[in-house]
Amino acid sequence: MSFLLKTAVRWSGKPLAQRLDAATAEPEVAQRSLLQQFLTRNANTCFGREHRFSQLQTEQDYRGAVPIRDYEGFRPYINRMVAGEDQILTDAPPLMFTLTSGTTGAPKYIPVTEASDRAGSDLMRQWLYRILNDHPQALDRSTLGIVSSAIEGYTAGGIPYGSLSGRIYQKIPAIVRRSYAVPYPVFELKDYQERYLAIARFALARQISFLSTPNPSTLLRLVAIASESQETIIRAIHDGTVGCQFPKQPELVKQLQKQLRPDRDRAKVLEKIATTTGKLLPKDCWPHLKLIGCWTGGSVGIQAQKLAASFGHVPIRDLGYLASEGRITLPVQDNTNAGILALHTNYYEFIPEAELESDAPTVLLSHQLEVGQRYGILLTTAAGLYRYDINDIVEVTGFYRRTPLIAFVRKGKDMANLTGEKMHVNHILLAMSQVQQQFALPVGVYRMVPNLEEMRYDLYLELTEGRSPTWLQDTILPAIDAALAQVNLEYAQKRLSRRLNPLCLYIMRSGWAEAECRQAIAQSQRDAQHKWKVLCSQPGLAEQGTVVTVLQNQREYF
């Protein structure tokens, strides 16, 4: 089986890798050609007619005709697509939408077309081809991929929305699917606790040589579930059962049960490990594990560094800089989040970090970038996003031939991102406004700070009137948590799956905010220019005796 799988990976991935390698010598040619393809293909769409695509001859023409937009600039067009209209952003209809958090509280529906789907799949095929060249034993045993449900619902126009990774997993060729340790229906379990338990049960029943999921916090959560439920898992593998009734989805359990048989030998091995070490750690259960595929950059890189304690010192290959809006890089080395700019997937423009707030910023192309410099990035995609500001900061770490190696650094202005939740300042403003109105909370000023070490958000709050700490802890903290989950669906998902821990509330002494402002002015900032930061990386004067009370949310869920 592994021979056939490796042959298939090499056969499909090699020509794609050769094509990219050839393009990296002349990136400007590849990018110019791709842009012209997008403009020609979509010239007769609503967006194409409005922006004169048929008349644009050069990249300078394109910049002059199409302004830079974020998602809110595209929302009116995408709303029409969601309703079922054709020929809005792309000539081809959307296959589906991926759903992610919007900065205004309303979710973002990112279109996926056949062309964008194929481009992403091609990039993953050559990623597998390249890892197989470097790690020839990675596909010798079973593989573990962890994804989300392919279909979570349907738009008013009848178009599915959900996870692109789930769709790829679901439609993977049979020769590859047979190597997967976890069958796709597991990812349709709606309860996060049940889903992780089922993933652990199926995965631990097999010998894994390669595992892949974007977020390393998912793997850390899997380790925790395996330790908490080791007796249940071992018994289920011994008896050939799913291991839990999953009462909300009994039909799905029956479907999974049909794929299982008792495996007393494997159960015996796991029981010996649990007895000897006290835990079912992957490094003991999967001695043939050769490679982990996950993100290693940005804030999640801290979580990736924690994997060695449970998985052993296994090489990690970053999956690349990717988002709902598109797949952007192809890493070709282990233990780095830098990757080759995917020249055939999207058209890229870059703005120097220092000019991101400028009304007329310098716009650069990929071959004009410099090593060590940071940039904002604009995407033009096969799915109909044109000069799209994804609000990310990237850094050039080197070059592959003449094409930059790009590493994701962080989200851009007004946004924090501990583990994929993409918390925008607007989410905080909306949530706090709801709670303030609901409970007549006498809010003075507040600040939200991402706490990477504890994997949670800390809220620093100055009240204009005193309130009972018990009431604040038992009522207000859970209410703020629930309000954040309501306005940011990815925050809700990360909290429900316990990849984000509960909020912590710091009640500040009266005068905290004023002292903060005075300090900023004393550091040569004009008082007229001083802006209070609702979301930032540091609490300010919290360490200087201004904290009155620290309250931890005691509710695991909202």
Short mmCIF file of N, CA, C and O in Angstrom, two decimals, residues 110-221:
data_model
loop_
_atom_site.label_atom_id
_atom_site.label_comp_id
_atom_site.label_asym_id
_atom_site.label_seq_id
_atom_site.Cartn_x
_atom_site.Cartn_y
_atom_site.Cartn_z
N ILE A 110 -15.98 33.43 2.22
CA ILE A 110 -14.92 33.51 1.21
C ILE A 110 -15.24 32.52 0.09
O ILE A 110 -15.35 31.32 0.33
N PRO A 111 -15.43 33.00 -1.15
CA PRO A 111 -15.79 32.09 -2.23
C PRO A 111 -14.65 31.15 -2.61
O PRO A 111 -13.47 31.50 -2.53
N VAL A 112 -15.04 29.95 -3.01
CA VAL A 112 -14.10 28.94 -3.53
C VAL A 112 -14.63 28.53 -4.90
O VAL A 112 -15.77 28.08 -5.03
N THR A 113 -13.82 28.71 -5.93
CA THR A 113 -14.20 28.29 -7.27
C THR A 113 -13.42 27.04 -7.66
O THR A 113 -12.50 26.63 -6.96
N GLU A 114 -13.81 26.46 -8.77
CA GLU A 114 -13.08 25.28 -9.24
C GLU A 114 -11.61 25.61 -9.47
O GLU A 114 -10.72 24.82 -9.13
N ALA A 115 -11.34 26.80 -10.02
CA ALA A 115 -9.95 27.19 -10.30
C ALA A 115 -9.15 27.39 -9.00
O ALA A 115 -8.00 26.95 -8.90
N SER A 116 -9.74 28.05 -8.01
CA SER A 116 -9.01 28.26 -6.76
C SER A 116 -8.85 26.96 -5.98
O SER A 116 -7.82 26.73 -5.34
N ASP A 117 -9.86 26.10 -6.06
CA ASP A 117 -9.78 24.80 -5.41
C ASP A 117 -8.65 23.97 -6.02
O ASP A 117 -7.85 23.35 -5.31
N ARG A 118 -8.56 23.98 -7.35
CA ARG A 118 -7.52 23.21 -8.04
C ARG A 118 -6.13 23.78 -7.72
O ARG A 118 -5.18 23.02 -7.50
N ALA A 119 -6.01 25.10 -7.68
CA ALA A 119 -4.72 25.72 -7.37
C ALA A 119 -4.24 25.33 -5.98
O ALA A 119 -3.06 25.01 -5.77
N GLY A 120 -5.15 25.33 -5.00
CA GLY A 120 -4.79 24.93 -3.65
C GLY A 120 -4.42 23.47 -3.56
O GLY A 120 -3.46 23.09 -2.87
N SER A 121 -5.17 22.63 -4.26
CA SER A 121 -4.88 21.19 -4.27
C SER A 121 -3.53 20.90 -4.91
O SER A 121 -2.78 20.05 -4.45
N ASP A 122 -3.23 21.62 -6.00
CA ASP A 122 -1.94 21.43 -6.67
C ASP A 122 -0.78 21.80 -5.75
O ASP A 122 0.26 21.13 -5.74
N LEU A 123 -0.97 22.87 -4.97
CA LEU A 123 0.08 23.28 -4.05
C LEU A 123 0.30 22.20 -2.98
O LEU A 123 1.44 21.90 -2.60
N MET A 124 -0.78 21.60 -2.48
CA MET A 124 -0.65 20.54 -1.48
C MET A 124 -0.03 19.29 -2.07
O MET A 124 0.75 18.60 -1.40
N ARG A 125 -0.31 18.99 -3.33
CA ARG A 125 0.29 17.81 -3.97
C ARG A 125 1.82 17.96 -4.04
O ARG A 125 2.55 17.01 -3.76
N GLN A 126 2.28 19.13 -4.42
CA GLN A 126 3.73 19.28 -4.50
C GLN A 126 4.36 19.42 -3.12
O GLN A 126 5.52 19.06 -2.93
N TRP A 127 3.59 19.89 -2.13
CA TRP A 127 4.09 19.89 -0.75
C TRP A 127 4.36 18.45 -0.31
O TRP A 127 5.40 18.14 0.26
N LEU A 128 3.40 17.55 -0.60
CA LEU A 128 3.59 16.13 -0.25
C LEU A 128 4.76 15.53 -1.02
O LEU A 128 5.54 14.74 -0.47
N TYR A 129 4.88 15.89 -2.28
CA TYR A 129 5.98 15.37 -3.10
C TYR A 129 7.33 15.78 -2.50
O TYR A 129 8.25 14.97 -2.39
N ARG A 130 7.43 17.02 -2.09
CA ARG A 130 8.69 17.52 -1.56
C ARG A 130 9.01 16.91 -0.19
O ARG A 130 10.17 16.63 0.10
N ILE A 131 7.99 16.70 0.65
CA ILE A 131 8.29 16.08 1.95
C ILE A 131 8.69 14.62 1.76
O ILE A 131 9.52 14.10 2.51
N LEU A 132 8.12 13.98 0.75
CA LEU A 132 8.47 12.58 0.51
C LEU A 132 9.92 12.46 0.04
O LEU A 132 10.62 11.49 0.38
N ASN A 133 10.40 13.43 -0.71
CA ASN A 133 11.81 13.43 -1.12
C ASN A 133 12.73 13.57 0.08
O ASN A 133 13.80 12.95 0.14
N ASP A 134 12.31 14.39 1.06
CA ASP A 134 13.15 14.65 2.23
C ASP A 134 12.94 13.63 3.34
O ASP A 134 13.83 13.40 4.16
N HIS A 135 11.75 13.04 3.38
CA HIS A 135 11.39 12.08 4.44
C HIS A 135 10.73 10.86 3.80
O HIS A 135 9.51 10.70 3.86
N PRO A 136 11.52 10.01 3.16
CA PRO A 136 10.95 8.91 2.38
C PRO A 136 10.14 7.90 3.18
O PRO A 136 9.35 7.15 2.61
N GLN A 137 10.28 7.88 4.51
CA GLN A 137 9.51 6.95 5.33
C GLN A 137 8.24 7.57 5.92
O GLN A 137 7.52 6.91 6.65
N ALA A 138 7.96 8.83 5.57
CA ALA A 138 6.82 9.53 6.17
C ALA A 138 5.48 8.87 5.84
O ALA A 138 4.52 8.99 6.61
N LEU A 139 5.40 8.20 4.70
CA LEU A 139 4.14 7.59 4.30
C LEU A 139 4.18 6.06 4.41
O LEU A 139 3.35 5.37 3.82
N ASP A 140 5.12 5.53 5.19
CA ASP A 140 5.23 4.07 5.34
C ASP A 140 4.07 3.49 6.13
O ASP A 140 3.67 2.34 5.92
N ARG A 141 3.58 4.23 7.10
CA ARG A 141 2.48 3.76 7.95
C ARG A 141 1.24 4.63 7.69
O ARG A 141 1.15 5.32 6.69
N SER A 142 0.31 4.58 8.61
CA SER A 142 -0.92 5.38 8.46
C SER A 142 -0.62 6.87 8.62
O SER A 142 0.38 7.26 9.23
N THR A 143 -1.50 7.68 8.07
CA THR A 143 -1.38 9.13 8.21
C THR A 143 -2.57 9.66 9.00
O THR A 143 -3.69 9.14 8.91
N LEU A 144 -2.31 10.71 9.76
CA LEU A 144 -3.36 11.35 10.56
C LEU A 144 -3.51 12.79 10.10
O LEU A 144 -2.59 13.59 10.23
N GLY A 145 -4.66 13.10 9.55
CA GLY A 145 -4.99 14.48 9.20
C GLY A 145 -6.20 14.90 10.02
O GLY A 145 -7.13 14.12 10.20
N ILE A 146 -6.17 16.11 10.54
CA ILE A 146 -7.29 16.61 11.34
C ILE A 146 -7.85 17.84 10.66
O ILE A 146 -7.14 18.84 10.46
N VAL A 147 -9.12 17.78 10.28
CA VAL A 147 -9.75 18.85 9.52
C VAL A 147 -11.09 19.20 10.17
O VAL A 147 -11.50 18.60 11.16
N SER A 148 -11.78 20.16 9.58
CA SER A 148 -13.14 20.52 10.02
C SER A 148 -14.15 19.94 9.04
O SER A 148 -13.80 19.44 7.97
N SER A 149 -15.41 20.04 9.41
CA SER A 149 -16.47 19.49 8.57
C SER A 149 -16.53 20.20 7.22
O SER A 149 -16.45 21.43 7.15
N ALA A 150 -16.67 19.42 6.16
CA ALA A 150 -16.70 19.99 4.81
C ALA A 150 -17.91 20.88 4.59
O ALA A 150 -17.82 21.93 3.95
N ILE A 151 -19.06 20.49 5.10
CA ILE A 151 -20.29 21.26 4.91
C ILE A 151 -20.91 21.54 6.28
O ILE A 151 -21.26 20.63 7.02
N GLU A 152 -21.04 22.83 6.59
CA GLU A 152 -21.64 23.25 7.85
C GLU A 152 -23.05 23.80 7.63
O GLU A 152 -23.80 23.97 8.58
N GLY A 153 -23.39 24.10 6.39
CA GLY A 153 -24.71 24.63 6.08
C GLY A 153 -24.77 25.08 4.64
O GLY A 153 -23.83 24.85 3.85
N TYR A 154 -25.88 25.73 4.29
CA TYR A 154 -26.09 26.20 2.92
C TYR A 154 -26.57 27.65 2.94
O TYR A 154 -27.30 28.07 3.84
N THR A 155 -26.13 28.41 1.94
CA THR A 155 -26.55 29.80 1.83
C THR A 155 -27.98 29.87 1.32
O THR A 155 -28.57 28.85 0.92
N ALA A 156 -28.51 31.09 1.31
CA ALA A 156 -29.87 31.28 0.78
C ALA A 156 -29.96 30.85 -0.68
O ALA A 156 -31.02 30.44 -1.15
N GLY A 157 -28.84 30.91 -1.39
CA GLY A 157 -28.81 30.49 -2.78
C GLY A 157 -28.53 29.01 -2.96
O GLY A 157 -28.37 28.54 -4.11
N GLY A 158 -28.46 28.26 -1.86
CA GLY A 158 -28.26 26.82 -1.94
C GLY A 158 -26.82 26.38 -2.11
O GLY A 158 -26.56 25.22 -2.43
N ILE A 159 -25.87 27.28 -1.88
CA ILE A 159 -24.45 26.95 -2.03
C ILE A 159 -23.89 26.53 -0.68
O ILE A 159 -24.13 27.20 0.32
N PRO A 160 -23.16 25.42 -0.60
CA PRO A 160 -22.64 24.97 0.70
C PRO A 160 -21.56 25.90 1.23
O PRO A 160 -20.83 26.53 0.47
N TYR A 161 -21.48 25.97 2.55
CA TYR A 161 -20.35 26.64 3.19
C TYR A 161 -19.80 25.72 4.26
O TYR A 161 -20.51 24.90 4.84
N GLY A 162 -18.51 25.82 4.48
CA GLY A 162 -17.86 24.95 5.46
C GLY A 162 -16.35 25.04 5.34
O GLY A 162 -15.81 26.12 5.09
N SER A 163 -15.69 23.91 5.49
CA SER A 163 -14.23 23.86 5.52
C SER A 163 -13.68 23.32 4.22
O SER A 163 -14.07 22.23 3.77
N LEU A 164 -12.75 24.06 3.62
CA LEU A 164 -12.12 23.59 2.39
C LEU A 164 -11.25 22.37 2.67
O LEU A 164 -11.21 21.43 1.87
N SER A 165 -10.56 22.37 3.82
CA SER A 165 -9.73 21.20 4.17
C SER A 165 -10.60 19.96 4.34
O SER A 165 -10.20 18.86 3.95
N GLY A 166 -11.79 20.13 4.91
CA GLY A 166 -12.70 19.00 5.05
C GLY A 166 -13.17 18.48 3.70
O GLY A 166 -13.30 17.28 3.50
N ARG A 167 -13.41 19.41 2.78
CA ARG A 167 -13.85 19.00 1.44
C ARG A 167 -12.76 18.20 0.73
O ARG A 167 -13.03 17.18 0.10
N ILE A 168 -11.51 18.67 0.85
CA ILE A 168 -10.39 17.96 0.22
C ILE A 168 -10.24 16.56 0.84
O ILE A 168 -10.05 15.57 0.14
N TYR A 169 -10.33 16.50 2.16
CA TYR A 169 -10.21 15.23 2.89
C TYR A 169 -11.29 14.25 2.44
O TYR A 169 -11.05 13.07 2.23
N GLN A 170 -12.50 14.78 2.28
CA GLN A 170 -13.65 13.95 1.92
C GLN A 170 -13.53 13.39 0.51
O GLN A 170 -13.95 12.27 0.23
N LYS A 171 -12.91 14.17 -0.40
CA LYS A 171 -12.87 13.78 -1.80
C LYS A 171 -11.51 13.23 -2.23
O LYS A 171 -11.25 13.07 -3.41
N ILE A 172 -10.67 12.94 -1.26
CA ILE A 172 -9.33 12.45 -1.57
C ILE A 172 -9.42 11.11 -2.30
O ILE A 172 -10.33 10.31 -2.04
N PRO A 173 -8.54 10.82 -3.26
CA PRO A 173 -8.58 9.54 -3.97
C PRO A 173 -8.52 8.35 -3.00
O PRO A 173 -7.88 8.43 -1.94
N ALA A 174 -9.16 7.25 -3.38
CA ALA A 174 -9.26 6.08 -2.50
C ALA A 174 -7.91 5.56 -2.06
O ALA A 174 -7.74 5.13 -0.91
N ILE A 175 -6.89 5.63 -2.94
CA ILE A 175 -5.57 5.09 -2.59
C ILE A 175 -4.95 5.87 -1.43
O ILE A 175 -4.23 5.32 -0.60
N VAL A 176 -5.26 7.17 -1.37
CA VAL A 176 -4.77 7.99 -0.27
C VAL A 176 -5.66 7.82 0.95
O VAL A 176 -5.18 7.70 2.08
N ARG A 177 -6.96 7.77 0.72
CA ARG A 177 -7.93 7.67 1.81
C ARG A 177 -7.71 6.43 2.66
O ARG A 177 -7.91 6.44 3.87
N ARG A 178 -7.28 5.35 2.03
CA ARG A 178 -7.07 4.10 2.78
C ARG A 178 -5.92 4.20 3.78
O ARG A 178 -5.85 3.42 4.73
N SER A 179 -5.04 5.18 3.58
CA SER A 179 -3.93 5.33 4.52
C SER A 179 -4.33 6.19 5.72
O SER A 179 -3.58 6.26 6.70
N TYR A 180 -5.49 6.84 5.65
CA TYR A 180 -5.90 7.73 6.73
C TYR A 180 -6.36 6.95 7.95
O TYR A 180 -7.17 6.02 7.83
N ALA A 181 -5.87 7.33 9.11
CA ALA A 181 -6.25 6.64 10.34
C ALA A 181 -7.66 7.01 10.79
O ALA A 181 -8.34 6.19 11.40
N VAL A 182 -8.08 8.22 10.50
CA VAL A 182 -9.39 8.69 10.98
C VAL A 182 -10.33 8.87 9.79
O VAL A 182 -10.06 9.65 8.88
N PRO A 183 -11.45 8.14 9.76
CA PRO A 183 -12.41 8.31 8.66
C PRO A 183 -13.08 9.67 8.71
O PRO A 183 -13.29 10.24 9.80
N TYR A 184 -13.45 10.19 7.54
CA TYR A 184 -14.00 11.53 7.47
C TYR A 184 -15.22 11.76 8.38
O TYR A 184 -15.33 12.85 9.00
N PRO A 185 -16.19 10.83 8.51
CA PRO A 185 -17.37 11.11 9.33
C PRO A 185 -17.06 11.56 10.76
O PRO A 185 -17.89 12.24 11.38
N VAL A 186 -15.88 11.21 11.28
CA VAL A 186 -15.51 11.66 12.63
C VAL A 186 -15.54 13.19 12.71
O VAL A 186 -15.95 13.77 13.72
N PHE A 187 -15.14 13.85 11.63
CA PHE A 187 -15.04 15.31 11.65
C PHE A 187 -16.40 15.99 11.54
O PHE A 187 -16.49 17.21 11.63
N GLU A 188 -17.45 15.19 11.35
CA GLU A 188 -18.79 15.74 11.34
C GLU A 188 -19.47 15.67 12.70
O GLU A 188 -20.60 16.11 12.86
N LEU A 189 -18.77 15.12 13.69
CA LEU A 189 -19.29 15.16 15.05
C LEU A 189 -19.32 16.61 15.52
O LEU A 189 -18.32 17.31 15.46
N LYS A 190 -20.46 17.06 15.99
CA LYS A 190 -20.64 18.48 16.29
C LYS A 190 -20.07 18.86 17.65
O LYS A 190 -19.62 19.99 17.85
N ASP A 191 -20.10 17.95 18.61
CA ASP A 191 -19.58 18.24 19.94
C ASP A 191 -18.06 18.13 19.92
O ASP A 191 -17.51 17.09 19.55
N TYR A 192 -17.36 19.18 20.32
CA TYR A 192 -15.90 19.19 20.24
C TYR A 192 -15.26 18.10 21.10
O TYR A 192 -14.32 17.44 20.68
N GLN A 193 -15.78 17.92 22.31
CA GLN A 193 -15.21 16.91 23.19
C GLN A 193 -15.36 15.52 22.58
O GLN A 193 -14.42 14.71 22.57
N GLU A 194 -16.53 15.23 22.05
CA GLU A 194 -16.78 13.94 21.41
C GLU A 194 -15.90 13.77 20.17
O GLU A 194 -15.37 12.68 19.91
N ARG A 195 -15.75 14.84 19.42
CA ARG A 195 -14.95 14.76 18.20
C ARG A 195 -13.49 14.44 18.51
O ARG A 195 -12.89 13.56 17.91
N TYR A 196 -12.92 15.15 19.48
CA TYR A 196 -11.52 14.89 19.83
C TYR A 196 -11.34 13.50 20.41
O TYR A 196 -10.33 12.83 20.16
N LEU A 197 -12.31 13.04 21.18
CA LEU A 197 -12.22 11.69 21.73
C LEU A 197 -12.24 10.66 20.60
O LEU A 197 -11.46 9.70 20.61
N ALA A 198 -13.11 10.85 19.62
CA ALA A 198 -13.18 9.91 18.49
C ALA A 198 -11.90 9.95 17.66
O ALA A 198 -11.41 8.91 17.20
N ILE A 199 -11.35 11.16 17.44
CA ILE A 199 -10.08 11.26 16.71
C ILE A 199 -9.00 10.48 17.42
O ILE A 199 -8.24 9.71 16.81
N ALA A 200 -8.90 10.66 18.75
CA ALA A 200 -7.88 9.97 19.53
C ALA A 200 -8.09 8.46 19.48
O ALA A 200 -7.12 7.69 19.35
N ARG A 201 -9.33 8.02 19.56
CA ARG A 201 -9.62 6.58 19.54
C ARG A 201 -9.18 5.93 18.23
O ARG A 201 -8.54 4.88 18.21
N PHE A 202 -9.54 6.57 17.08
CA PHE A 202 -9.18 6.00 15.79
C PHE A 202 -7.67 6.11 15.53
O PHE A 202 -7.05 5.19 15.01
N ALA A 203 -7.07 7.25 15.90
CA ALA A 203 -5.66 7.46 15.62
C ALA A 203 -4.77 6.53 16.44
O ALA A 203 -3.79 5.98 15.92
N LEU A 204 -5.09 6.33 17.71
CA LEU A 204 -4.26 5.50 18.58
C LEU A 204 -4.38 4.02 18.24
O LEU A 204 -3.54 3.21 18.66
N ALA A 205 -5.38 3.66 17.47
CA ALA A 205 -5.54 2.26 17.05
C ALA A 205 -4.57 1.90 15.93
O ALA A 205 -4.41 0.71 15.61
N ARG A 206 -3.92 2.91 15.35
CA ARG A 206 -3.03 2.67 14.21
C ARG A 206 -1.62 3.13 14.54
O ARG A 206 -1.38 3.90 15.47
N GLN A 207 -0.67 2.67 13.75
CA GLN A 207 0.69 3.19 13.79
C GLN A 207 0.78 4.34 12.80
O GLN A 207 0.52 4.17 11.61
N ILE A 208 1.13 5.51 13.29
CA ILE A 208 1.16 6.73 12.48
C ILE A 208 2.60 7.08 12.12
O ILE A 208 3.47 7.11 13.00
N SER A 209 2.83 7.36 10.84
CA SER A 209 4.17 7.81 10.44
C SER A 209 4.18 9.28 10.02
O SER A 209 5.23 9.90 9.92
N PHE A 210 3.00 9.85 9.76
CA PHE A 210 2.91 11.25 9.36
C PHE A 210 1.58 11.80 9.84
O PHE A 210 0.53 11.16 9.69
N LEU A 211 1.61 12.99 10.44
CA LEU A 211 0.37 13.62 10.84
C LEU A 211 0.38 15.08 10.42
O LEU A 211 1.44 15.71 10.33
N SER A 212 -0.82 15.62 10.19
CA SER A 212 -0.91 16.97 9.64
C SER A 212 -2.20 17.64 10.09
O SER A 212 -3.28 17.06 10.00
N THR A 213 -2.06 18.84 10.60
CA THR A 213 -3.19 19.73 10.87
C THR A 213 -2.61 21.13 11.01
O THR A 213 -1.49 21.28 11.53
N PRO A 214 -3.28 22.16 10.53
CA PRO A 214 -2.66 23.48 10.55
C PRO A 214 -2.23 23.97 11.93
O PRO A 214 -1.11 24.41 12.12
N ASN A 215 -3.13 23.86 12.90
CA ASN A 215 -2.88 24.50 14.19
C ASN A 215 -2.28 23.53 15.20
O ASN A 215 -2.91 22.53 15.56
N PRO A 216 -1.07 23.78 15.71
CA PRO A 216 -0.47 22.86 16.68
C PRO A 216 -1.25 22.75 17.98
O PRO A 216 -1.13 21.75 18.69
N SER A 217 -2.07 23.75 18.30
CA SER A 217 -2.88 23.65 19.52
C SER A 217 -3.89 22.52 19.41
O SER A 217 -4.31 21.95 20.42
N THR A 218 -4.27 22.17 18.18
CA THR A 218 -5.15 21.01 17.97
C THR A 218 -4.46 19.73 18.44
O THR A 218 -5.08 18.87 19.08
N LEU A 219 -3.17 19.60 18.15
CA LEU A 219 -2.42 18.42 18.56
C LEU A 219 -2.23 18.37 20.07
O LEU A 219 -2.29 17.30 20.69
N LEU A 220 -2.02 19.54 20.68
CA LEU A 220 -1.88 19.58 22.14
C LEU A 220 -3.20 19.20 22.80
O LEU A 220 -3.22 18.53 23.84
N ARG A 221 -4.30 19.64 22.22
CA ARG A 221 -5.61 19.26 22.76
C ARG A 221 -5.85 17.76 22.61
O ARG A 221 -6.40 17.11 23.50
#
